[in-house]
Tab-separated table of C-alpha atoms in Angstrom:
chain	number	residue	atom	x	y	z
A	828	UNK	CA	86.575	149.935	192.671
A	829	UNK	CA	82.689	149.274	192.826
A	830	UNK	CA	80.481	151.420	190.536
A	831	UNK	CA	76.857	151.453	190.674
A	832	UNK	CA	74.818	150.964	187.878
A	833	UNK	CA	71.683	153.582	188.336
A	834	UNK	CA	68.176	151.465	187.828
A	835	UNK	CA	64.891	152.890	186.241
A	836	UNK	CA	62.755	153.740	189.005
A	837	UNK	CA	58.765	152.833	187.008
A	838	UNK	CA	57.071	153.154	189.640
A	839	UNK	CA	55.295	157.065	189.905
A	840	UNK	CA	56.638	158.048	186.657
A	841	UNK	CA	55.153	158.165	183.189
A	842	UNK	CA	55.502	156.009	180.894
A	843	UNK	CA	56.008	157.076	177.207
A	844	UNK	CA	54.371	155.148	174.828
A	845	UNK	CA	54.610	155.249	171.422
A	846	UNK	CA	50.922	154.284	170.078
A	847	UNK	CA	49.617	157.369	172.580
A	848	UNK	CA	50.047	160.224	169.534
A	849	UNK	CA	47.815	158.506	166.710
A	850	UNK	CA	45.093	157.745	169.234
A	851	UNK	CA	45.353	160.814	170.839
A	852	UNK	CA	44.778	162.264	167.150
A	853	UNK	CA	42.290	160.126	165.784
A	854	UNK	CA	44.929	158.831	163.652
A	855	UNK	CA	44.771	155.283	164.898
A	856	UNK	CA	43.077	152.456	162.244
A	857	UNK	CA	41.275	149.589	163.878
A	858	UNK	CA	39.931	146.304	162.239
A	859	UNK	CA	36.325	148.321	161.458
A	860	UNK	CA	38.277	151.208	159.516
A	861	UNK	CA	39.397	148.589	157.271
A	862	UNK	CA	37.688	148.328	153.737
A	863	UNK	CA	38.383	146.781	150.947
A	864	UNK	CA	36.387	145.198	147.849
A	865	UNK	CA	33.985	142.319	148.283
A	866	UNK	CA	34.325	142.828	152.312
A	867	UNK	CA	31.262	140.701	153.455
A	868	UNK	CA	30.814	140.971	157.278
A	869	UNK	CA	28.901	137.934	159.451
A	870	UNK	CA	26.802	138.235	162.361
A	871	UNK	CA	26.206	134.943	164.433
A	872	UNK	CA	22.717	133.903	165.137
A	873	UNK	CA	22.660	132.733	168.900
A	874	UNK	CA	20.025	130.158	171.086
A	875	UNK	CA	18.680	131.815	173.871
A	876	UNK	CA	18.146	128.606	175.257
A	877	UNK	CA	20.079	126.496	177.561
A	878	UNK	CA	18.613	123.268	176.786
A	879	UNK	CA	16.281	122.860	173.720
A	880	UNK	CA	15.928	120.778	169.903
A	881	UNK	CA	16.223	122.820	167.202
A	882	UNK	CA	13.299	122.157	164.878
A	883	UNK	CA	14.051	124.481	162.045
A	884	UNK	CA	15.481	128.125	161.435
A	885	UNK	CA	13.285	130.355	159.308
A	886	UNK	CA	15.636	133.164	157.410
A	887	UNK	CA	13.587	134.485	154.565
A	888	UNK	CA	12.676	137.737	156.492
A	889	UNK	CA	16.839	137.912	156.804
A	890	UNK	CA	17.331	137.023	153.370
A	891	UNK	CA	14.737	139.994	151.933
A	892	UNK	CA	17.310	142.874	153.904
A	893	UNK	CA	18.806	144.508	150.990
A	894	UNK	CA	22.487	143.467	151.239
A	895	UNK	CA	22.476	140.152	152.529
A	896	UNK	CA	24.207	137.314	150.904
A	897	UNK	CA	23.439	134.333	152.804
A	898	UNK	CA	21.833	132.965	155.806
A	899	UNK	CA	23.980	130.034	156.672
A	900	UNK	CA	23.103	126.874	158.842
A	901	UNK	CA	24.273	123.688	160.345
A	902	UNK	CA	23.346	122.118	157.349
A	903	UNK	CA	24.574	124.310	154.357
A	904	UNK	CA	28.033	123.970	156.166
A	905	UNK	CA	27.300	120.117	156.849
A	906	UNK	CA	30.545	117.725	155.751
A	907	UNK	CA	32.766	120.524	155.078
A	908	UNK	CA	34.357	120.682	158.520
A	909	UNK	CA	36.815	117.761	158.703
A	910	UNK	CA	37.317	117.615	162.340
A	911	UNK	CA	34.857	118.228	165.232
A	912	UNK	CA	35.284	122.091	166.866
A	913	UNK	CA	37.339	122.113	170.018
A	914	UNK	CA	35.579	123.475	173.262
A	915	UNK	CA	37.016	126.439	175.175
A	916	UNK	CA	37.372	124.520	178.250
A	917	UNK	CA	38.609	120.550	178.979
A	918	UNK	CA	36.511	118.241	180.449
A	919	UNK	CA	39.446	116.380	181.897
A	920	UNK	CA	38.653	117.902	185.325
A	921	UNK	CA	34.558	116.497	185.270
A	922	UNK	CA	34.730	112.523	186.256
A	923	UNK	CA	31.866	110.876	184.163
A	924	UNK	CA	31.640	113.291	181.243
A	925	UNK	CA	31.892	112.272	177.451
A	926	UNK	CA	33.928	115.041	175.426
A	927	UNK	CA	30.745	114.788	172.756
A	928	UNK	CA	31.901	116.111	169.263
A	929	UNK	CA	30.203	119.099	167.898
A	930	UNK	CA	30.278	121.257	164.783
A	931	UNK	CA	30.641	124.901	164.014
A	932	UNK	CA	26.504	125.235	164.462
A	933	UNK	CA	23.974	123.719	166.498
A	934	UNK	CA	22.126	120.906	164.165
A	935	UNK	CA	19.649	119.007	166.576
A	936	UNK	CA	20.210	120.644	169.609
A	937	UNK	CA	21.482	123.446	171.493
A	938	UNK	CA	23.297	122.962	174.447
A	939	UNK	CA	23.672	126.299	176.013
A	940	UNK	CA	22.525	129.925	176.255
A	941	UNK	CA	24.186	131.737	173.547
A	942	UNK	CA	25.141	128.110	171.062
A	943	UNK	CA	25.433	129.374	167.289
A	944	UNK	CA	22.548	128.357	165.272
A	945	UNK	CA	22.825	130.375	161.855
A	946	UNK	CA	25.345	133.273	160.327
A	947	UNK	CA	24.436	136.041	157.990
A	948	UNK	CA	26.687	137.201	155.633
A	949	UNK	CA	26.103	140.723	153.974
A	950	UNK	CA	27.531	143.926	152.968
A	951	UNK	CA	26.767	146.421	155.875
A	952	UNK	CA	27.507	145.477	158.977
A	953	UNK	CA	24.637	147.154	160.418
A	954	UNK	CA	22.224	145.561	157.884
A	955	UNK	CA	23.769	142.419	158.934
A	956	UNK	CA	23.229	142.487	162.526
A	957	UNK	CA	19.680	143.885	161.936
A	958	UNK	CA	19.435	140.145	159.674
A	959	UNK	CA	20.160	138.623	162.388
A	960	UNK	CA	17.433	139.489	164.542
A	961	UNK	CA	14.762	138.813	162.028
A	962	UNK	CA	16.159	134.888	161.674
A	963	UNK	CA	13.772	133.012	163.047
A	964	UNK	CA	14.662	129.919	165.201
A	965	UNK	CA	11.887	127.114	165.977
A	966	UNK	CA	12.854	125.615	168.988
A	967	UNK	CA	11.347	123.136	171.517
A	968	UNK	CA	12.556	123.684	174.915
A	969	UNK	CA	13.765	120.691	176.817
A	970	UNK	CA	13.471	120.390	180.770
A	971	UNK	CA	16.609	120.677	182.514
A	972	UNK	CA	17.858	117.536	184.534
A	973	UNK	CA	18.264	118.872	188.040
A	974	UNK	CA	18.753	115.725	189.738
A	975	UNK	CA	20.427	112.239	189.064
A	976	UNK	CA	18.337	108.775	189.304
A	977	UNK	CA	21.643	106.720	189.536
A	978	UNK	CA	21.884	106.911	192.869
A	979	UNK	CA	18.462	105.494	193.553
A	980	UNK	CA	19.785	101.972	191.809
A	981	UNK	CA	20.438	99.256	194.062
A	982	UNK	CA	23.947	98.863	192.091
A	983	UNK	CA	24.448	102.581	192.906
A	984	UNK	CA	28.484	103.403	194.407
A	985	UNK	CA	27.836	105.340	197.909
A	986	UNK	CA	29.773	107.968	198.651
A	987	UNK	CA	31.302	107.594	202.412
């Protein structure tokens, strides 16, 4: 004798969840409700340049905010790092391309819109993202290399 075993149907019908009540509520504690003593928050200061040399970051206007602890940059961090940061993304799928190493912050040079340059480290979180606007970053833009000159070269590989 066969007996069926009766499925869930999920599809139409609600779903009871169990984190619904506290946020319903108000009752619900995210990372930003959390505070303890000596919380310091950061804000990251960010190039918005593609392509351009960093010739020095000016944070005394950043460092005069009540609150704030430190402005830091690529080279108050320098040698503490003991491998080079990973990217998000491979480069095993670009032919041609060195995997360049690269630290936490842009030292020389900025590679794309929105590299970090500088972080500020306060107190307030709001104090600290109004720091990091006044942070002032001296950069000389660099023209963008929109077309190759190896294929020009005598020696150059033609594509068929």
């Amino acid at each position: 004798m066969a007996t069926s075993v009766k499925t869930p149907r999920m599809l139409g019908q609600p779903i009871k969840r169990r984190e619904d009540p506290r946020l319903i509520t108000g009752a619900g504690q995210f990372l930003d409700d959390i505070s303890m003593p000596g919380l310091l928050h950061m804000a990251v200061v960010r190039s918005p340049y593609g392509h351009a040399r960093v010739n020095g970051i000016d944070a005394t206007a950043a460092l005069a905010v009540p609150g704030i602890v430190a402005v830091v940059a690529a080279n108050d961090i320098e040698g503490e790092l003991k491998t080079p940061m990973p990217y998000e993304f491979g480069w095993q799928p670009f032919e041609n391309v060195n995997d360049f190493a690269r630290g936490a912050l842009a030292t020389d040079k900025v590679r794309y819109v929105g590299d970090p340059v500088a972080v500020v480290v306060g107190e307030d979180r709001y104090k600290v993202r109004d720091a990091a606007a006044l942070v002032v970053l001296r950069q000389l833009l660099q023209r963008a290399q929109l077309r190759s000159r190896w294929p020009s070269r005598p020696a150059a590989r033609r594509l068929k």
